[in-house]
Short mmCIF file of C-alpha atoms in Angstrom, two decimals:
data_model
loop_
_atom_site.label_atom_id
_atom_site.label_comp_id
_atom_site.label_asym_id
_atom_site.label_seq_id
_atom_site.Cartn_x
_atom_site.Cartn_y
_atom_site.Cartn_z
CA SER M 1 0.00 0.00 0.00
CA GLN M 2 1.01 3.61 -0.42
CA LYS M 3 3.09 5.06 2.37
CA ILE M 4 3.83 8.72 2.91
CA GLU M 5 6.38 9.68 5.52
CA GLN M 6 6.99 13.04 7.09
CA ASN M 7 9.29 13.72 10.00
CA SER M 8 7.11 13.34 13.07
CA GLU M 9 9.48 15.37 15.22
CA ALA M 10 8.81 19.07 15.41
CA LEU M 11 11.17 21.37 13.54
CA ASN M 12 12.32 24.32 15.65
CA ILE M 13 14.04 27.18 13.87
CA GLN M 14 14.90 30.81 14.48
CA GLU M 15 12.98 33.62 12.81
CA GLY M 16 14.57 34.66 9.53
CA LYS M 17 16.06 31.25 8.79
CA THR M 18 14.90 28.86 6.07
CA ALA M 19 12.74 25.95 7.17
CA THR M 20 12.99 22.73 5.15
CA LEU M 21 10.42 19.97 5.52
CA THR M 22 10.62 16.54 3.92
CA CYS M 23 8.02 14.23 2.42
CA ASN M 24 9.00 10.72 1.29
CA TYR M 25 6.70 8.21 -0.36
CA THR M 26 6.90 4.55 -1.35
CA ASN M 27 4.99 2.10 -3.55
CA TYR M 28 3.53 4.82 -5.65
CA SER M 29 4.18 7.05 -8.65
CA PRO M 30 2.01 10.13 -8.20
CA ALA M 31 1.25 12.54 -10.98
CA TYR M 32 1.57 15.38 -8.51
CA LEU M 33 2.13 16.19 -4.89
CA GLN M 34 0.53 18.86 -2.73
CA TRP M 35 1.45 20.71 0.46
CA TYR M 36 -1.04 21.94 3.02
CA ARG M 37 -0.84 24.01 6.18
CA GLN M 38 -2.88 23.11 9.25
CA ASP M 39 -3.31 25.30 12.31
CA PRO M 40 -4.42 23.77 15.64
CA GLY M 41 -8.11 22.86 15.65
CA ARG M 42 -8.59 23.86 12.00
CA GLY M 43 -8.85 22.06 8.68
CA PRO M 44 -5.82 21.94 6.35
CA VAL M 45 -5.41 24.74 3.82
CA PHE M 46 -3.87 24.20 0.38
CA LEU M 47 -0.52 25.89 -0.27
CA LEU M 48 1.22 24.49 -3.36
CA LEU M 49 1.00 21.77 -5.96
CA ILE M 50 3.91 20.39 -7.98
CA ARG M 51 3.54 18.00 -10.92
CA GLU M 52 5.80 15.06 -11.76
CA ASN M 53 7.35 16.91 -14.71
CA GLU M 54 8.22 19.94 -12.58
CA LYS M 55 11.40 20.03 -10.56
CA GLU M 56 10.58 23.13 -8.56
CA LYS M 57 7.65 25.44 -7.80
CA ARG M 58 7.68 28.78 -5.99
CA LYS M 59 5.05 30.97 -4.38
CA GLU M 60 6.23 34.03 -2.50
CA ARG M 61 8.44 32.70 0.35
CA LEU M 62 7.52 29.07 -0.35
CA LYS M 63 9.42 26.66 -2.56
CA VAL M 64 8.66 23.02 -3.30
CA THR M 65 10.88 20.50 -5.07
CA PHE M 66 9.88 17.10 -6.40
CA ASP M 67 12.34 14.31 -7.10
CA THR M 68 10.51 11.31 -8.58
CA THR M 69 13.70 9.25 -8.60
CA LEU M 70 14.24 9.69 -4.87
CA LYS M 71 10.47 9.66 -4.29
CA GLN M 72 10.82 12.78 -2.24
CA SER M 73 9.51 16.33 -2.00
CA LEU M 74 11.11 19.15 -0.05
CA PHE M 75 9.13 22.15 1.19
CA HIS M 76 11.07 25.31 2.00
CA ILE M 77 9.94 28.47 3.78
CA THR M 78 12.50 31.25 3.40
CA ALA M 79 12.80 34.18 5.83
CA SER M 80 10.55 32.29 8.23
CA GLN M 81 8.30 34.18 10.64
CA PRO M 82 6.58 33.14 13.87
CA ALA M 83 3.29 33.29 11.93
CA ASP M 84 4.58 30.38 9.83
CA SER M 85 4.37 28.12 12.89
CA ALA M 86 1.90 25.35 12.03
CA THR M 87 1.77 21.73 10.93
CA TYR M 88 2.57 21.11 7.28
CA LEU M 89 1.12 18.11 5.45
CA CYS M 90 2.03 16.61 2.10
CA ALA M 91 -0.55 14.77 0.01
CA LEU M 92 -0.55 12.50 -3.05
CA GLY M 93 -3.38 11.77 -5.45
CA ALA M 94 -4.12 8.09 -6.17
CA GLY M 95 -6.69 5.89 -7.82
CA ASP M 96 -8.67 6.51 -10.99
CA ASN M 97 -8.42 10.18 -11.94
CA PHE M 98 -6.37 10.58 -8.78
CA ASN M 99 -9.57 10.89 -6.78
CA LYS M 100 -8.19 9.36 -3.64
CA PHE M 101 -5.90 11.67 -1.75
CA TYR M 102 -3.50 10.33 0.84
CA PHE M 103 -1.84 12.53 3.42
CA GLY M 104 1.29 12.28 5.48
CA SER M 105 0.96 12.74 9.23
CA GLY M 106 2.54 16.19 9.03
CA THR M 107 5.51 17.98 10.50
CA LYS M 108 5.04 20.67 13.12
CA LEU M 109 7.11 23.78 12.51
CA ASN M 110 7.92 26.16 15.36
CA VAL M 111 9.50 29.48 14.39
CA LYS M 112 10.96 31.25 17.40
CA PRO M 113 11.27 35.05 17.44
CA ASP P 1 -14.04 31.44 -2.11
CA VAL P 2 -14.98 27.81 -1.75
CA LYS P 3 -16.75 27.04 1.47
CA VAL P 4 -17.02 23.61 3.02
CA THR P 5 -19.27 23.66 6.05
CA GLN P 6 -19.45 20.94 8.65
CA SER P 7 -22.65 21.21 10.62
CA SER P 8 -21.33 20.26 14.04
CA ARG P 9 -18.06 21.47 15.49
CA TYR P 10 -18.17 19.51 18.75
CA LEU P 11 -20.28 16.47 19.58
CA VAL P 12 -20.46 14.10 22.53
CA LYS P 13 -22.30 10.85 21.91
CA ARG P 14 -22.85 7.66 23.85
CA THR P 15 -21.58 4.25 22.81
CA GLY P 16 -24.07 2.55 20.51
CA GLU P 17 -25.72 5.76 19.31
CA LYS P 18 -26.19 6.44 15.62
CA VAL P 19 -24.26 9.56 14.66
CA PHE P 20 -24.65 11.74 11.59
CA LEU P 21 -21.95 14.17 10.51
CA GLU P 22 -23.11 16.54 7.79
CA CYS P 23 -21.03 18.40 5.25
CA VAL P 24 -22.09 20.93 2.62
CA GLN P 25 -20.00 22.59 -0.09
CA ASP P 26 -21.07 25.59 -2.14
CA MET P 27 -18.95 25.24 -5.30
CA ASP P 28 -20.70 22.46 -7.23
CA HIS P 29 -17.76 20.10 -6.72
CA GLU P 30 -18.03 16.53 -7.95
CA ASN P 31 -15.70 14.96 -5.40
CA MET P 32 -16.21 14.93 -1.66
CA PHE P 33 -14.23 13.17 1.05
CA TRP P 34 -14.41 12.20 4.70
CA TYR P 35 -11.20 11.84 6.69
CA ARG P 36 -10.49 11.26 10.33
CA GLN P 37 -7.41 12.72 11.97
CA ASP P 38 -5.72 11.23 15.01
CA PRO P 39 -2.43 12.23 16.67
CA GLY P 40 0.50 10.44 15.06
CA LEU P 41 -1.67 8.84 12.40
CA GLY P 42 -2.39 11.85 10.23
CA LEU P 43 -5.43 12.06 7.99
CA ARG P 44 -6.94 8.73 7.04
CA LEU P 45 -9.48 8.47 4.23
CA ILE P 46 -12.76 6.89 5.32
CA TYR P 47 -14.90 7.29 2.18
CA PHE P 48 -15.08 9.48 -0.84
CA SER P 49 -17.75 10.23 -3.41
CA TYR P 50 -17.16 11.22 -7.02
CA ASP P 51 -20.78 11.92 -7.91
CA VAL P 52 -24.29 11.88 -6.49
CA LYS P 53 -25.14 8.45 -5.08
CA MET P 54 -21.62 7.23 -5.94
CA LYS P 55 -19.14 6.30 -3.23
CA GLU P 56 -15.91 4.44 -2.79
CA LYS P 57 -14.24 3.09 0.32
CA GLY P 58 -11.07 4.63 1.58
CA ASP P 59 -8.58 3.02 3.91
CA ILE P 60 -10.71 2.73 7.05
CA PRO P 61 -14.40 2.34 6.11
CA GLU P 62 -15.26 -0.17 8.82
CA GLY P 63 -17.92 1.11 11.19
CA TYR P 64 -18.87 3.97 8.86
CA SER P 65 -21.24 4.55 5.98
CA VAL P 66 -21.92 7.59 3.81
CA SER P 67 -24.76 9.17 1.90
CA ARG P 68 -24.68 11.54 -1.05
CA GLU P 69 -28.21 12.25 -2.19
CA LYS P 70 -27.44 15.76 -3.43
CA LYS P 71 -24.27 17.03 -5.04
CA GLU P 72 -23.57 19.63 -2.37
CA ARG P 73 -24.08 17.38 0.65
CA PHE P 74 -22.03 14.42 1.88
CA SER P 75 -22.96 12.76 5.15
CA LEU P 76 -20.89 10.43 7.30
CA ILE P 77 -22.84 7.96 9.42
CA LEU P 78 -21.61 6.01 12.39
CA GLU P 79 -24.18 3.24 12.69
CA SER P 80 -23.26 2.35 16.26
CA ALA P 81 -20.69 4.68 17.74
CA SER P 82 -17.80 3.18 19.67
CA THR P 83 -15.14 4.81 21.82
CA ASN P 84 -12.44 4.10 19.22
CA GLN P 85 -14.30 6.40 16.87
CA THR P 86 -13.50 9.38 19.08
CA SER P 87 -11.60 11.61 16.70
CA MET P 88 -11.57 14.76 14.61
CA TYR P 89 -13.49 14.28 11.37
CA LEU P 90 -12.69 16.39 8.34
CA CYS P 91 -14.86 16.79 5.27
CA ALA P 92 -13.31 17.99 2.01
CA SER P 93 -14.33 18.68 -1.56
CA ARG P 94 -12.58 18.94 -4.91
CA GLY P 95 -13.78 20.12 -8.28
CA GLN P 96 -12.10 19.77 -11.66
CA GLY P 97 -8.91 21.25 -10.33
CA ASP P 98 -6.45 19.57 -8.02
CA THR P 99 -6.97 21.58 -4.85
CA ILE P 100 -8.81 19.99 -1.96
CA TYR P 101 -10.85 22.30 0.25
CA PHE P 102 -11.42 21.27 3.84
CA GLY P 103 -14.06 22.11 6.38
CA GLU P 104 -13.15 23.23 9.88
CA GLY P 105 -13.55 19.76 11.34
CA SER P 106 -15.94 18.04 13.72
CA TRP P 107 -14.62 16.87 17.06
CA LEU P 108 -16.50 13.74 18.10
CA THR P 109 -16.20 12.23 21.56
CA VAL P 110 -17.87 8.87 22.20
CA VAL P 111 -18.34 8.05 25.85
#
């Protein structure tokens, strides 16, 4: 079965530094991968999508890379701010028309002022 | 903006009760999903629906059923609630694009 792994340990970084989160997957070849942000007690919110033929995608201070050979995606937040503190989830589409979406368990990011 | 509304934010139910969790989306999306989220286990797909009256099991359908009589509404049903179904339940929808839109979640406690 598909397996998506994210570092379960919280990532603690200082304000202004770049945060890098990792998503690894096995037994699957997704057409694309997504990243979501989740704040405590709230539903996840979509941030970025990267397709299998894209190596890198950027949106403001966010950057995502996708290495289909390593079966890995990296999510970077540059010039991090305390407001970036949240849990970040990666997700893969599966099944016919990629209707089934599978999520990693998320990595909690703490940005200290 | 897309809005996915879950009718109940917090519920407390007794073991053996039948529980309905309702979800409505306002963007005419074909696909709707129910997940549960537990610490350390992430989001696990219970059921999804790709059209009215159509449904497909996710990874953990046991103990749950769903209903999609209208395109905008997707209901999750716990036929006989058990304490191991205490969790946060998230409804989501997706249209022709790739983005999934989530509701705010329903916290269910079964005592």
